[in-house]
Amino acid sequence: MPRYLSLVRIDENTMPAEGPSPELMQRMGELIEEITKAGVMLATDGLTPSAQGKRVHFQGGEISVTDGPFTESKEVVGGYALMQCKDMAEAIEWTKRFLKVHEEHWTVTCEVREIAEG
């Protein structure tokens, strides 16, 4: 079965400074448990805020390192999910369910891509 990577992109300006609410974390935990029991979820995690990250860039034969936060980005990768699904449609359905556990003040986009095997 194909594997899919869902990159969870969040707008750090719309998320609460204290992070996800306990209610959100509970709903997310329940959904992750369901997806795992269904044999779909292979791995998932959230990431620390972009202020704690670094960008390593290669251009013209030179490497540069930039400290976060990354002000030129409206959205940052806030987490990921690695899923094994029968097809893209199934991966999208699980991703929609993930998005729906968030409160309305969040702005979250998931980019779902099939992993190239071989």
PDB file of C-alpha atoms in Angstrom:
ATOM      1  CA  MET A   1       0.000   0.000   0.000  1.00  0.00           C
ATOM      2  CA  PRO A   2       1.243   3.491  -0.752  1.00  0.00           C
ATOM      3  CA  ARG A   3       2.484   5.811   1.968  1.00  0.00           C
ATOM      4  CA  TYR A   4       1.548   9.468   2.264  1.00  0.00           C
ATOM      5  CA  LEU A   5       3.166  12.341   4.093  1.00  0.00           C
ATOM      6  CA  SER A   6       0.892  15.053   5.422  1.00  0.00           C
ATOM      7  CA  LEU A   7       2.840  18.226   6.207  1.00  0.00           C
ATOM      8  CA  VAL A   8       0.850  20.239   8.728  1.00  0.00           C
ATOM      9  CA  ARG A   9       1.290  23.938   8.006  1.00  0.00           C
ATOM     10  CA  ILE A  10       0.096  26.399  10.615  1.00  0.00           C
ATOM     11  CA  ASP A  11      -0.163  30.157  10.784  1.00  0.00           C
ATOM     12  CA  GLU A  12       1.719  30.874  14.014  1.00  0.00           C
ATOM     13  CA  ASN A  13      -0.059  34.243  14.216  1.00  0.00           C
ATOM     14  CA  THR A  14      -3.460  32.586  14.744  1.00  0.00           C
ATOM     15  CA  MET A  15      -2.436  29.972  17.282  1.00  0.00           C
ATOM     16  CA  PRO A  16      -2.652  30.729  21.001  1.00  0.00           C
ATOM     17  CA  ALA A  17       0.633  31.722  22.647  1.00  0.00           C
ATOM     18  CA  GLU A  18       0.148  28.908  25.155  1.00  0.00           C
ATOM     19  CA  GLY A  19      -0.229  26.373  22.338  1.00  0.00           C
ATOM     20  CA  PRO A  20      -3.042  23.907  21.723  1.00  0.00           C
ATOM     21  CA  SER A  21      -5.818  23.709  24.308  1.00  0.00           C
ATOM     22  CA  PRO A  22      -6.172  20.588  26.470  1.00  0.00           C
ATOM     23  CA  GLU A  23      -9.471  19.888  24.677  1.00  0.00           C
ATOM     24  CA  LEU A  24      -7.774  20.039  21.280  1.00  0.00           C
ATOM     25  CA  MET A  25      -5.004  17.735  22.481  1.00  0.00           C
ATOM     26  CA  GLN A  26      -7.596  15.264  23.781  1.00  0.00           C
ATOM     27  CA  ARG A  27      -9.536  15.240  20.488  1.00  0.00           C
ATOM     28  CA  MET A  28      -6.288  14.912  18.543  1.00  0.00           C
ATOM     29  CA  GLY A  29      -5.112  12.060  20.769  1.00  0.00           C
ATOM     30  CA  GLU A  30      -8.394  10.204  20.273  1.00  0.00           C
ATOM     31  CA  LEU A  31      -8.217  10.617  16.496  1.00  0.00           C
ATOM     32  CA  ILE A  32      -4.560   9.542  16.373  1.00  0.00           C
ATOM     33  CA  GLU A  33      -5.467   6.444  18.404  1.00  0.00           C
ATOM     34  CA  GLU A  34      -8.285   5.650  15.941  1.00  0.00           C
ATOM     35  CA  ILE A  35      -6.033   6.161  12.899  1.00  0.00           C
ATOM     36  CA  THR A  36      -3.320   4.000  14.479  1.00  0.00           C
ATOM     37  CA  LYS A  37      -5.769   1.178  15.326  1.00  0.00           C
ATOM     38  CA  ALA A  38      -7.016   1.319  11.720  1.00  0.00           C
ATOM     39  CA  GLY A  39      -3.441   0.512  10.627  1.00  0.00           C
ATOM     40  CA  VAL A  40      -3.083   3.816   8.776  1.00  0.00           C
ATOM     41  CA  MET A  41      -0.832   5.948  11.009  1.00  0.00           C
ATOM     42  CA  LEU A  42       2.844   5.037  10.823  1.00  0.00           C
ATOM     43  CA  ALA A  43       4.264   8.104  12.623  1.00  0.00           C
ATOM     44  CA  THR A  44       3.165  11.579  13.678  1.00  0.00           C
ATOM     45  CA  ASP A  45       4.492  14.445  15.770  1.00  0.00           C
ATOM     46  CA  GLY A  46       4.204  18.161  16.236  1.00  0.00           C
ATOM     47  CA  LEU A  47       7.179  20.473  15.948  1.00  0.00           C
ATOM     48  CA  THR A  48       8.474  23.209  18.227  1.00  0.00           C
ATOM     49  CA  PRO A  49       7.748  26.839  17.206  1.00  0.00           C
ATOM     50  CA  SER A  50       9.730  28.258  14.280  1.00  0.00           C
ATOM     51  CA  ALA A  51      11.517  30.610  16.710  1.00  0.00           C
ATOM     52  CA  GLN A  52      13.425  27.551  17.912  1.00  0.00           C
ATOM     53  CA  GLY A  53      14.313  26.357  14.420  1.00  0.00           C
ATOM     54  CA  LYS A  54      17.043  27.000  11.872  1.00  0.00           C
ATOM     55  CA  ARG A  55      16.966  27.107   8.096  1.00  0.00           C
ATOM     56  CA  VAL A  56      19.946  25.747   6.215  1.00  0.00           C
ATOM     57  CA  HIS A  57      20.070  27.098   2.659  1.00  0.00           C
ATOM     58  CA  PHE A  58      22.280  26.101  -0.288  1.00  0.00           C
ATOM     59  CA  GLN A  59      22.685  28.481  -3.233  1.00  0.00           C
ATOM     60  CA  GLY A  60      25.513  29.162  -5.633  1.00  0.00           C
ATOM     61  CA  GLY A  61      27.735  26.625  -3.906  1.00  0.00           C
ATOM     62  CA  GLU A  62      27.397  28.386  -0.528  1.00  0.00           C
ATOM     63  CA  ILE A  63      25.572  27.312   2.616  1.00  0.00           C
ATOM     64  CA  SER A  64      23.923  29.751   5.001  1.00  0.00           C
ATOM     65  CA  VAL A  65      22.106  29.171   8.291  1.00  0.00           C
ATOM     66  CA  THR A  66      19.266  31.440   9.445  1.00  0.00           C
ATOM     67  CA  ASP A  67      17.821  31.440  12.956  1.00  0.00           C
ATOM     68  CA  GLY A  68      14.045  31.334  13.424  1.00  0.00           C
ATOM     69  CA  PRO A  69      11.500  32.737  13.579  1.00  0.00           C
ATOM     70  CA  PHE A  70      11.157  33.032   9.848  1.00  0.00           C
ATOM     71  CA  THR A  71       9.380  36.332   9.342  1.00  0.00           C
ATOM     72  CA  GLU A  72       9.057  35.944   5.584  1.00  0.00           C
ATOM     73  CA  SER A  73       6.823  32.874   6.106  1.00  0.00           C
ATOM     74  CA  LYS A  74       3.150  33.208   6.918  1.00  0.00           C
ATOM     75  CA  GLU A  75       2.799  29.465   7.383  1.00  0.00           C
ATOM     76  CA  VAL A  76       5.341  27.134   8.946  1.00  0.00           C
ATOM     77  CA  VAL A  77       5.458  23.358   9.194  1.00  0.00           C
ATOM     78  CA  GLY A  78       3.997  22.616  12.611  1.00  0.00           C
ATOM     79  CA  GLY A  79       3.965  18.831  12.389  1.00  0.00           C
ATOM     80  CA  TYR A  80       3.615  15.823  10.146  1.00  0.00           C
ATOM     81  CA  ALA A  81       1.795  12.540   9.759  1.00  0.00           C
ATOM     82  CA  LEU A  82       3.095   9.517   7.881  1.00  0.00           C
ATOM     83  CA  MET A  83       0.179   7.346   6.790  1.00  0.00           C
ATOM     84  CA  GLN A  84      -0.257   4.149   4.813  1.00  0.00           C
ATOM     85  CA  CYS A  85      -3.515   4.284   2.876  1.00  0.00           C
ATOM     86  CA  LYS A  86      -5.095   2.431  -0.016  1.00  0.00           C
ATOM     87  CA  ASP A  87      -5.098   5.626  -2.099  1.00  0.00           C
ATOM     88  CA  MET A  88      -4.920   9.433  -2.031  1.00  0.00           C
ATOM     89  CA  ALA A  89      -8.673   9.692  -1.386  1.00  0.00           C
ATOM     90  CA  GLU A  90      -8.318   7.786   1.895  1.00  0.00           C
ATOM     91  CA  ALA A  91      -5.329   9.925   2.932  1.00  0.00           C
ATOM     92  CA  ILE A  92      -7.386  13.061   2.251  1.00  0.00           C
ATOM     93  CA  GLU A  93     -10.333  11.778   4.328  1.00  0.00           C
ATOM     94  CA  TRP A  94      -8.104  11.140   7.366  1.00  0.00           C
ATOM     95  CA  THR A  95      -6.486  14.557   6.870  1.00  0.00           C
ATOM     96  CA  LYS A  96      -9.896  16.276   6.792  1.00  0.00           C
ATOM     97  CA  ARG A  97     -10.769  14.607  10.087  1.00  0.00           C
ATOM     98  CA  PHE A  98      -7.502  15.841  11.579  1.00  0.00           C
ATOM     99  CA  LEU A  99      -8.242  19.416  10.503  1.00  0.00           C
ATOM    100  CA  LYS A 100     -11.760  19.300  11.960  1.00  0.00           C
ATOM    101  CA  VAL A 101     -10.501  18.651  15.527  1.00  0.00           C
ATOM    102  CA  HIS A 102      -9.050  22.205  15.621  1.00  0.00           C
ATOM    103  CA  GLU A 103     -10.898  25.179  17.068  1.00  0.00           C
ATOM    104  CA  GLU A 104     -12.075  27.859  14.621  1.00  0.00           C
ATOM    105  CA  HIS A 105      -9.316  30.366  15.511  1.00  0.00           C
ATOM    106  CA  TRP A 106      -6.623  28.060  14.073  1.00  0.00           C
ATOM    107  CA  THR A 107      -5.459  28.375  10.466  1.00  0.00           C
ATOM    108  CA  VAL A 108      -4.116  24.978   9.417  1.00  0.00           C
ATOM    109  CA  THR A 109      -3.299  23.587   5.974  1.00  0.00           C
ATOM    110  CA  CYS A 110      -2.112  20.062   5.290  1.00  0.00           C
ATOM    111  CA  GLU A 111      -0.112  19.267   2.188  1.00  0.00           C
ATOM    112  CA  VAL A 112      -0.631  15.565   1.411  1.00  0.00           C
ATOM    113  CA  ARG A 113       1.853  13.894  -0.912  1.00  0.00           C
ATOM    114  CA  GLU A 114       2.463  10.306  -1.864  1.00  0.00           C
ATOM    115  CA  ILE A 115       5.925   9.056  -1.001  1.00  0.00           C
ATOM    116  CA  ALA A 116       7.858   7.964  -4.097  1.00  0.00           C
ATOM    117  CA  GLU A 117       8.806   4.339  -3.625  1.00  0.00           C
ATOM    118  CA  GLY A 118      11.723   2.766  -5.289  1.00  0.00           C
TER     119      GLY A 118
END
